């Protein structure tokens, strides 16, 4: 888990040193991509989110409004904002079936479809949470971040982060149980 | 952590476990995104140079003003002379810096070309020359983008310089040993893919009569990608092809390009040259998402070319 200050590399990035910028991309882009895919469930959207996150980071550096510290938290915040905008603008589309059939060829077709439906329902449930709730539980349970780092990312106290987790999981439990009722 | 926290965490992990698996990103897609990011960074870095130059000049003016009104003395005259020399040198340097953002057809552009040529001529290592040449190709694409954005035509000078730099990059790569060459070709290919994406976007913004000139450049970039791919797989054939191209370039100046492709070794004869593709079909590049949601060179502001999310107040943290 990277939560140490990144002042040195950020100083170089602010001078647009190519090596520093490349290092930042190489270090953080895989995580940003994973984070985006888990929330969006689509490789093209995840790629677009990753690309736009780093583009906005550069623009912020140019405007001198970029981060002075906690680079990872900053980048995830940009990605999160992008995803929030996406959720606001439209309901996440259903993934084509063949995406999952391709990725898990060894599984039984029926099980593949069930798993895919569950994942899709879970993403739709996540989309119904507030942006902060969504980000907190994604960072906590999918990205395995500590509460302190999540608190830095959200600019909130650790207690507020825990409260958000609690409320988010409660909300998810309610939404998912409705899905189960429908599926039965 | 309390017991209820632990239970909560267990429930959260169990609930979200199905979202853990993520398909790996296609390395080519990752490389294209990275190239676009580095290209944007390079463009932004260039924009910063003249601004810092202006600040320095203003500071120099303030210092000069502070010196005025004092009694002239020998020491003062020496000081003024020194400052004038420094200012002259700084002024020259500022002019060269300012020239870096000039466009073809502008008075300072010749200075920009000269400074690039001089910098290249005083670079001795082949790898450094290659890196510099690749940076210059980015500059050309940037110039073309800015010309198109301002409604101006892409002149022959820029087009020729760009193509010559693309060719030089291949020639320089061919001088390296096999592992270095393959590495360099990967880089050349990455740049060409990224530049091809930018050019594709520009084509959509141009009026039909202006397209042929830029389509030619796109085809040249496709050729660059294809040659790099061949070189990565078969260094020997690549070197033979490059040698042949070099030889052809040194021949009569007005030799049609189609003759170049006829002179290619048999192993590479399937490589279409722009002239061979006169039927208007563009052979596909290897760029995934080509013409998709890319935002264009140095113009990746949120929402630009991105039809899905509507950027709002949440653009940046």
Coordinates of C-alpha atoms in Angstrom, one line a residue:
Chain A
X1 CA 0.0 0.0 0.0
X2 CA 1.5 3.3 -1.0
X3 CA 0.5 6.1 1.2
X4 CA 3.8 7.8 1.8
X5 CA 4.3 11.4 0.7
X6 CA 5.3 11.6 -3.0
X7 CA 6.8 15.1 -2.8
X8 CA 10.0 14.4 -4.6
X9 CA 8.5 12.8 -7.7
X10 CA 5.7 15.4 -7.7
X11 CA 8.3 18.2 -7.7
X12 CA 9.9 16.6 -10.8
X13 CA 6.5 16.0 -12.4
X14 CA 5.6 19.7 -11.9
X15 CA 8.7 20.5 -14.0
X16 CA 7.3 18.1 -16.6
X17 CA 10.3 15.8 -16.4
X18 CA 9.5 13.0 -18.8
X19 CA 11.1 10.3 -16.7
X20 CA 9.1 11.3 -13.6
X21 CA 5.8 11.4 -15.5
X22 CA 6.5 8.1 -17.1
X23 CA 7.3 6.6 -13.7
X24 CA 4.0 7.9 -12.3
X25 CA 2.1 6.4 -15.2
X26 CA 3.9 3.0 -14.9
X27 CA 3.3 2.9 -11.1
X28 CA -0.3 3.9 -10.9
X29 CA -2.0 3.1 -14.2
X30 CA -2.5 -0.6 -13.6
X31 CA -4.3 0.2 -10.3
X32 CA -6.4 2.9 -11.8
X33 CA -7.4 0.5 -14.7
X34 CA -8.4 -2.2 -12.2
X35 CA -10.3 0.2 -10.1
X36 CA -12.2 1.5 -13.1
X37 CA -12.9 -1.9 -14.5
X38 CA -14.3 -3.2 -11.2
X39 CA -16.7 -0.3 -11.1
X40 CA -17.6 0.0 -14.8
X41 CA -17.3 -3.7 -15.9
X42 CA -16.1 -2.7 -19.4
X43 CA -12.6 -2.7 -20.7
X44 CA -13.1 0.2 -23.1
X45 CA -14.6 2.4 -20.4
X46 CA -11.9 1.4 -18.0
X47 CA -9.2 2.3 -20.5
X48 CA -10.9 5.6 -21.2
X49 CA -11.1 6.4 -17.5
X50 CA -7.5 5.6 -17.1
X51 CA -6.5 7.7 -20.1
X52 CA -8.6 10.6 -18.9
X53 CA -7.4 10.4 -15.3
X54 CA -3.8 10.9 -16.4
X55 CA -4.7 13.6 -18.9
X56 CA -6.5 15.5 -16.2
X57 CA -3.5 15.0 -13.9
X58 CA -1.3 16.7 -16.5
X59 CA -3.7 19.6 -17.0
X60 CA -3.8 20.1 -13.2
X61 CA 0.0 20.1 -13.1
X62 CA 0.1 22.7 -15.9
X63 CA -2.4 24.9 -14.0
X64 CA -0.3 24.4 -10.9
X65 CA -3.4 23.0 -9.2
X66 CA -2.1 19.5 -8.9
X67 CA -1.3 17.6 -5.7
X68 CA 1.6 18.3 -3.4
X69 CA 1.3 15.0 -1.7
X70 CA -0.6 11.7 -1.6
X71 CA -0.4 11.2 -5.4
X72 CA -2.2 7.9 -5.4
X73 CA -5.1 9.3 -3.5
X74 CA -5.3 12.2 -5.9
X75 CA -5.3 10.0 -9.0
X76 CA -8.0 7.7 -7.6
X77 CA -10.0 10.8 -6.8
X78 CA -9.8 11.9 -10.4
X79 CA -10.8 8.4 -11.6
X80 CA -13.6 8.3 -9.1
X81 CA -14.9 11.7 -10.3
X82 CA -14.8 10.4 -13.9
X83 CA -16.8 7.3 -12.9
X84 CA -19.2 9.4 -10.9
X85 CA -19.8 11.6 -14.0
X86 CA -20.3 8.5 -16.0
X87 CA -22.9 7.1 -13.6
X88 CA -24.6 10.5 -13.6
X89 CA -24.8 10.7 -17.4
X90 CA -26.2 7.3 -18.0
X91 CA -27.1 4.0 -16.5
X92 CA -24.3 1.5 -17.0
X93 CA -25.1 -0.6 -20.0
X94 CA -25.4 -4.3 -19.8
X95 CA -22.3 -6.1 -20.8
X96 CA -22.5 -8.3 -23.9
X97 CA -22.6 -12.0 -22.9
X98 CA -19.6 -13.0 -24.9
X99 CA -17.3 -10.8 -22.7
X100 CA -17.6 -13.2 -19.8
X101 CA -18.0 -16.4 -22.0
X102 CA -14.7 -15.5 -23.5
X103 CA -13.0 -14.8 -20.2
X104 CA -14.0 -18.0 -18.5
X105 CA -14.1 -20.7 -21.2
X106 CA -13.7 -23.6 -18.7
X107 CA -16.8 -22.9 -16.8
X108 CA -20.3 -24.3 -17.5
X109 CA -22.2 -21.9 -19.7
X110 CA -25.1 -21.7 -17.2
X111 CA -22.8 -20.9 -14.3
X112 CA -21.0 -18.3 -16.5
X113 CA -24.3 -16.5 -17.2
X114 CA -25.3 -16.7 -13.5
X115 CA -22.0 -15.2 -12.4
X116 CA -22.2 -12.5 -15.0
X117 CA -25.7 -11.6 -13.9
X118 CA -24.6 -11.4 -10.3
X119 CA -21.6 -9.2 -11.2
X120 CA -23.9 -7.0 -13.2
X121 CA -26.4 -6.7 -10.4
X122 CA -23.7 -5.9 -8.0
X123 CA -22.4 -3.1 -10.3
X124 CA -25.9 -1.8 -10.7
X125 CA -26.3 -1.9 -6.9
X126 CA -23.0 0.0 -6.5
X127 CA -24.3 2.6 -9.0
X128 CA -27.2 3.3 -6.7
X129 CA -25.0 4.2 -3.8
X130 CA -23.8 7.8 -3.2
X131 CA -20.5 8.5 -4.8
X132 CA -18.7 8.6 -1.4
X133 CA -20.2 5.3 -0.3
X134 CA -19.3 3.7 -3.6
X135 CA -15.7 4.9 -3.4
X136 CA -15.3 3.9 0.2
X137 CA -16.3 0.3 -0.2
X138 CA -14.5 -0.1 -3.5
X139 CA -11.3 1.1 -2.1
X140 CA -11.7 -0.8 1.2
X141 CA -12.9 -4.2 -0.1
X142 CA -11.7 -4.4 -3.7
X143 CA -8.5 -2.3 -3.6
X144 CA -7.7 -3.4 0.0
X145 CA -6.8 0.1 1.2
X146 CA -6.5 1.1 4.9
X147 CA -9.2 3.4 6.4
X148 CA -6.5 6.1 6.9
X149 CA -5.6 6.2 3.2
X150 CA -9.3 6.2 2.2
X151 CA -9.8 9.1 4.6
X152 CA -7.0 11.0 2.9
X153 CA -8.5 10.4 -0.5
X154 CA -11.9 11.6 0.5
X155 CA -10.6 14.4 2.7
X156 CA -12.8 13.0 5.5
X157 CA -12.0 11.8 9.1
X158 CA -11.5 8.1 9.6
X159 CA -14.7 7.9 11.6
X160 CA -16.7 9.3 8.7
X161 CA -15.1 6.7 6.4
X162 CA -16.2 3.9 8.8
X163 CA -19.7 5.3 8.9
X164 CA -19.8 5.5 5.1
X165 CA -18.7 1.8 4.9
X166 CA -21.4 0.8 7.3
X167 CA -24.2 2.6 5.5
X168 CA -22.9 1.5 2.1
X169 CA -22.9 -2.2 3.0
X170 CA -26.3 -1.9 4.6
X171 CA -27.6 -0.3 1.4
X172 CA -26.0 -3.0 -0.8
X173 CA -27.4 -5.7 1.4
X174 CA -30.9 -4.2 0.9
X175 CA -30.5 -3.8 -2.9
X176 CA -29.0 -7.2 -3.4
X177 CA -31.8 -8.9 -1.3
X178 CA -34.3 -7.3 -3.6
X179 CA -32.5 -8.8 -6.6
X180 CA -32.5 -12.2 -4.9
X181 CA -36.3 -11.9 -4.3
X182 CA -36.8 -11.1 -8.0
X183 CA -34.5 -14.0 -9.1
X184 CA -36.4 -16.5 -7.0
Chain B
X1 CA -10.9 -2.9 15.2
X2 CA -14.0 -4.0 17.1
X3 CA -15.8 -7.2 16.6
X4 CA -18.6 -5.5 14.6
X5 CA -16.0 -3.9 12.4
X6 CA -14.5 -7.3 11.7
X7 CA -17.9 -8.8 10.9
X8 CA -18.6 -5.8 8.6
X9 CA -15.3 -6.3 6.8
X10 CA -16.0 -10.0 6.3
X11 CA -19.4 -9.3 4.9
X12 CA -18.0 -6.6 2.6
X13 CA -15.3 -8.8 1.2
X14 CA -17.7 -11.7 0.7
X15 CA -20.2 -9.5 -1.0
X16 CA -17.7 -7.9 -3.4
X17 CA -15.5 -10.9 -4.1
X18 CA -17.1 -11.5 -7.5
X19 CA -15.8 -8.1 -8.7
X20 CA -12.2 -9.0 -7.8
X21 CA -11.2 -10.5 -11.1
X22 CA -10.1 -8.0 -13.7
X23 CA -9.1 -9.0 -17.3
X24 CA -5.5 -7.8 -17.9
X25 CA -5.3 -4.7 -20.1
X26 CA -4.1 -5.3 -23.6
X27 CA -0.4 -4.3 -23.6
X28 CA -0.9 -2.5 -27.0
X29 CA -3.8 -0.5 -25.6
X30 CA -1.8 0.3 -22.5
X31 CA 1.2 1.4 -24.7
X32 CA -1.1 3.6 -26.8
X33 CA -2.6 5.3 -23.7
X34 CA 0.9 5.8 -22.3
X35 CA 2.1 7.3 -25.6
X36 CA -0.8 9.7 -25.7
X37 CA -0.1 10.7 -22.1
X38 CA 3.6 11.3 -22.8
X39 CA 2.8 13.2 -25.9
X40 CA 0.4 15.5 -24.0
X41 CA 3.0 16.0 -21.3
X42 CA 5.6 17.0 -23.9
X43 CA 3.2 19.5 -25.5
X44 CA 2.4 21.0 -22.1
X45 CA 6.1 21.2 -21.2
X46 CA 6.8 23.1 -24.4
X47 CA 4.0 25.6 -23.5
X48 CA 5.7 26.2 -20.2
X49 CA 9.1 27.3 -21.7
X50 CA 8.1 30.7 -23.2
X51 CA 6.2 31.6 -20.0
X52 CA 9.2 31.1 -17.8
X53 CA 11.3 33.1 -20.3
X54 CA 8.9 36.0 -20.0
X55 CA 9.1 36.0 -16.3
X56 CA 12.9 36.1 -16.4
X57 CA 12.9 39.0 -18.9
X58 CA 10.5 41.0 -16.6
X59 CA 12.8 40.4 -13.7
X60 CA 15.8 41.6 -15.7
X61 CA 13.9 44.8 -16.6
X62 CA 13.2 45.4 -12.9
X63 CA 16.8 45.0 -12.0
X64 CA 17.8 47.4 -14.8
X65 CA 15.3 50.0 -13.6
X66 CA 16.8 49.7 -10.1
X67 CA 20.2 50.5 -11.5
X68 CA 19.1 53.7 -13.2
X69 CA 19.6 57.0 -11.5
X70 CA 22.8 56.1 -9.7
X71 CA 26.1 57.9 -10.3
X72 CA 28.0 56.4 -13.2
X73 CA 31.4 55.0 -12.2
X74 CA 33.9 52.7 -13.8
X75 CA 32.5 49.8 -11.7
X76 CA 29.0 50.8 -12.7
X77 CA 29.9 50.9 -16.4
X78 CA 31.5 47.5 -16.2
X79 CA 28.4 46.2 -14.5
X80 CA 26.2 47.6 -17.1
X81 CA 28.4 46.2 -19.9
X82 CA 28.3 42.8 -18.2
X83 CA 24.5 43.0 -17.8
X84 CA 24.1 44.0 -21.5
X85 CA 26.2 41.0 -22.6
X86 CA 24.2 38.7 -20.3
X87 CA 20.9 40.2 -21.6
X88 CA 22.1 39.8 -25.2
X89 CA 22.8 36.2 -24.6
X90 CA 19.6 35.7 -22.6
X91 CA 17.7 37.5 -25.3
X92 CA 19.1 35.2 -28.0
X93 CA 18.2 32.3 -25.8
X94 CA 14.8 33.7 -25.2
X95 CA 14.3 34.2 -28.9
X96 CA 15.3 30.6 -29.6
X97 CA 12.9 29.5 -26.8
X98 CA 10.1 31.6 -28.2
X99 CA 10.8 30.2 -31.6
X100 CA 10.0 26.7 -30.3
X101 CA 6.3 27.5 -30.2
X102 CA 6.3 29.0 -33.7
X103 CA 4.4 27.5 -36.6
X104 CA 5.5 26.9 -40.2
X105 CA 5.1 30.1 -42.2
X106 CA 5.9 32.3 -39.2
X107 CA 9.1 34.3 -39.1
X108 CA 10.6 32.5 -36.1
X109 CA 10.0 29.0 -37.6
X110 CA 13.3 29.0 -39.5
X111 CA 15.1 29.7 -36.3
X112 CA 13.2 26.7 -34.8
X113 CA 14.3 24.5 -37.6
X114 CA 17.9 25.6 -37.3
X115 CA 17.9 25.1 -33.6
X116 CA 16.6 21.6 -34.0
X117 CA 19.2 20.8 -36.7
X118 CA 22.0 22.2 -34.6
X119 CA 20.9 20.2 -31.5
X120 CA 20.7 17.0 -33.6
X121 CA 24.1 17.6 -35.1
X122 CA 25.8 18.1 -31.7
X123 CA 24.2 14.9 -30.4
X124 CA 26.6 12.0 -30.9
X125 CA 25.1 8.9 -29.5
X126 CA 22.7 7.1 -32.0
X127 CA 20.2 6.4 -29.2
X128 CA 20.1 10.0 -28.1
X129 CA 19.8 11.1 -31.8
X130 CA 16.9 8.7 -32.2
X131 CA 15.1 10.0 -29.0
X132 CA 15.6 13.5 -30.2
X133 CA 14.3 12.7 -33.7
X134 CA 11.2 11.0 -32.2
X135 CA 10.6 14.2 -30.1
X136 CA 10.8 16.2 -33.3
X137 CA 8.2 14.0 -34.9
X138 CA 5.9 14.8 -32.0
X139 CA 6.6 18.5 -32.6
X140 CA 5.6 18.1 -36.3
X141 CA 2.3 16.5 -35.3
X142 CA 1.7 19.2 -32.8
X143 CA 2.4 21.9 -35.5
X144 CA 0.0 20.1 -37.9
X145 CA -2.7 20.0 -35.2
X146 CA -2.3 23.7 -34.5
X147 CA -2.3 24.6 -38.2
X148 CA -5.5 22.6 -38.6
X149 CA -7.0 24.2 -35.5
X150 CA -6.3 27.6 -36.8
X151 CA -7.8 26.8 -40.2
X152 CA -4.5 27.0 -42.1
X153 CA -3.2 24.6 -44.7
X154 CA -0.5 22.0 -43.9
X155 CA 2.4 23.2 -46.0
X156 CA 4.8 21.0 -47.9
X157 CA 7.8 22.0 -45.7
X158 CA 6.2 20.6 -42.5
X159 CA 5.0 17.5 -44.3
X160 CA 8.4 16.8 -45.8
X161 CA 10.2 17.5 -42.6
X162 CA 7.9 15.2 -40.7
X163 CA 8.4 12.4 -43.2
X164 CA 12.1 12.9 -43.3
X165 CA 12.2 12.6 -39.5
X166 CA 10.2 9.4 -39.6
X167 CA 12.7 8.0 -42.1
X168 CA 15.6 9.1 -40.0
X169 CA 14.2 7.4 -36.9
X170 CA 14.2 4.1 -38.9
X171 CA 17.7 4.7 -40.2
X172 CA 19.0 5.4 -36.7
X173 CA 17.3 2.3 -35.3
X174 CA 18.9 0.2 -38.0
X175 CA 22.3 1.3 -36.8
X176 CA 21.8 -0.2 -33.3
X177 CA 22.5 -3.8 -32.4
X178 CA 19.6 -6.3 -32.6
X179 CA 18.2 -6.0 -29.0
X180 CA 18.6 -2.3 -28.9
X181 CA 17.1 -1.9 -32.4
X182 CA 14.1 -4.0 -31.4
X183 CA 13.6 -1.9 -28.3
X184 CA 13.9 1.3 -30.4
X185 CA 11.5 0.0 -33.0
X186 CA 8.9 -0.7 -30.2
X187 CA 9.3 3.0 -29.3
X188 CA 9.0 4.2 -32.9
X189 CA 5.9 2.1 -33.4
X190 CA 4.4 3.4 -30.2
X191 CA 4.9 7.0 -31.3
X192 CA 3.7 6.3 -34.8
X193 CA 0.5 4.7 -33.4
X194 CA -0.2 7.6 -31.1
X195 CA 0.6 10.2 -33.9
X196 CA -1.7 8.2 -36.2
X197 CA -4.5 8.5 -33.8
X198 CA -4.1 12.3 -33.6
X199 CA -3.9 12.5 -37.4
X200 CA -7.1 10.4 -37.7
X201 CA -8.9 12.8 -35.5
X202 CA -7.6 15.8 -37.5
X203 CA -8.9 14.2 -40.7
X204 CA -12.4 14.3 -39.3
X205 CA -12.1 18.0 -38.8
X206 CA -10.8 18.9 -42.2
X207 CA -12.7 19.9 -45.3
X208 CA -12.6 17.1 -48.0
X209 CA -10.3 19.1 -50.3
X210 CA -7.7 19.4 -47.5
X211 CA -7.7 15.7 -46.7
X212 CA -5.3 14.2 -49.2
X213 CA -2.2 15.9 -47.8
X214 CA -2.9 14.6 -44.3
X215 CA -4.1 11.2 -45.4
X216 CA -0.7 10.8 -47.0
X217 CA 0.9 11.4 -43.6
X218 CA -1.4 8.9 -42.0
X219 CA -0.4 6.4 -44.6
X220 CA 3.3 7.1 -44.0
X221 CA 2.7 6.5 -40.3
X222 CA 1.0 3.2 -41.1
X223 CA 4.0 2.3 -43.1
X224 CA 6.2 3.3 -40.1
X225 CA 4.2 1.0 -37.8
X226 CA 4.5 -1.9 -40.4
X227 CA 8.2 -1.5 -40.9
X228 CA 8.8 -1.3 -37.1
X229 CA 6.7 -4.5 -36.6
X230 CA 8.8 -6.2 -39.3
X231 CA 12.0 -5.0 -37.7
X232 CA 11.0 -6.3 -34.3
X233 CA 10.4 -9.8 -35.8
X234 CA 13.1 -9.9 -38.5
X235 CA 16.0 -7.5 -37.9
X236 CA 17.9 -8.8 -41.0
X237 CA 15.1 -8.1 -43.5
X238 CA 14.4 -4.7 -41.8
X239 CA 18.0 -3.6 -42.2
X240 CA 18.0 -4.7 -45.9
X241 CA 14.9 -2.7 -46.4
X242 CA 16.3 0.4 -44.7
X243 CA 19.5 0.1 -46.6
X244 CA 17.5 0.0 -49.8
X245 CA 15.4 3.0 -48.8
X246 CA 18.5 4.9 -47.9
X247 CA 20.0 4.1 -51.2
X248 CA 16.8 5.2 -53.0
X249 CA 16.7 8.4 -51.0
X250 CA 20.2 9.3 -52.1
X251 CA 19.2 8.7 -55.8
X252 CA 17.4 11.2 -58.1
X253 CA 15.5 13.7 -56.0
X254 CA 12.2 13.4 -57.9
X255 CA 12.2 9.7 -58.0
X256 CA 8.6 8.6 -57.4
X257 CA 8.0 6.8 -54.1
X258 CA 6.4 3.8 -55.9
X259 CA 9.9 3.0 -57.2
X260 CA 11.1 2.8 -53.6
X261 CA 8.6 0.1 -52.8
X262 CA 9.4 -1.8 -56.0
X263 CA 13.0 -1.8 -54.8
X264 CA 12.1 -3.4 -51.5
X265 CA 13.4 -6.9 -50.8
X266 CA 11.0 -9.7 -51.6
X267 CA 10.4 -10.5 -47.9
X268 CA 9.0 -7.0 -47.5
X269 CA 7.2 -6.6 -50.7
X270 CA 3.8 -7.0 -49.1
X271 CA 4.4 -3.7 -47.2
X272 CA 2.0 -1.3 -49.0
X273 CA 3.4 2.1 -49.7
X274 CA 1.1 5.1 -49.7
X275 CA 1.1 5.1 -53.5
X276 CA 0.2 1.5 -53.7
X277 CA -2.9 2.2 -51.6
X278 CA -4.2 4.8 -54.1
X279 CA -7.6 3.1 -54.1
X280 CA -8.4 5.1 -51.0
X281 CA -8.4 2.1 -48.7
X282 CA -6.3 2.6 -45.6
X283 CA -4.7 -0.6 -44.4
X284 CA -5.5 -1.0 -40.7
X285 CA -3.1 0.2 -38.0
X286 CA -2.6 -1.9 -34.9
X287 CA -4.0 0.8 -32.8
X288 CA -6.9 -0.5 -30.7
X289 CA -9.6 2.1 -30.2
X290 CA -8.3 4.0 -33.3
X291 CA -10.5 7.0 -33.9
X292 CA -12.4 6.2 -30.7
X293 CA -12.6 8.5 -27.8
X294 CA -9.1 9.9 -28.0
X295 CA -8.9 13.6 -27.3
X296 CA -6.3 14.7 -29.7
X297 CA -2.9 15.9 -29.1
X298 CA -2.5 18.1 -26.1
X299 CA -6.2 18.7 -26.1
X300 CA -7.3 16.1 -23.7
X301 CA -9.5 18.3 -21.7
X302 CA -12.3 16.5 -20.0
X303 CA -15.2 15.9 -22.3
X304 CA -13.3 16.6 -25.5
X305 CA -14.1 13.7 -27.7
X306 CA -15.6 11.8 -24.9
X307 CA -19.2 11.1 -25.6
X308 CA -20.0 9.2 -22.5
X309 CA -19.4 11.1 -19.3
X310 CA -20.5 14.7 -19.2
X311 CA -17.7 16.4 -17.3
X312 CA -19.0 18.6 -14.6
X313 CA -17.8 20.0 -11.4
X314 CA -16.1 16.8 -10.6
X315 CA -13.4 17.1 -13.3
X316 CA -10.5 17.3 -10.9
X317 CA -10.4 16.6 -7.2

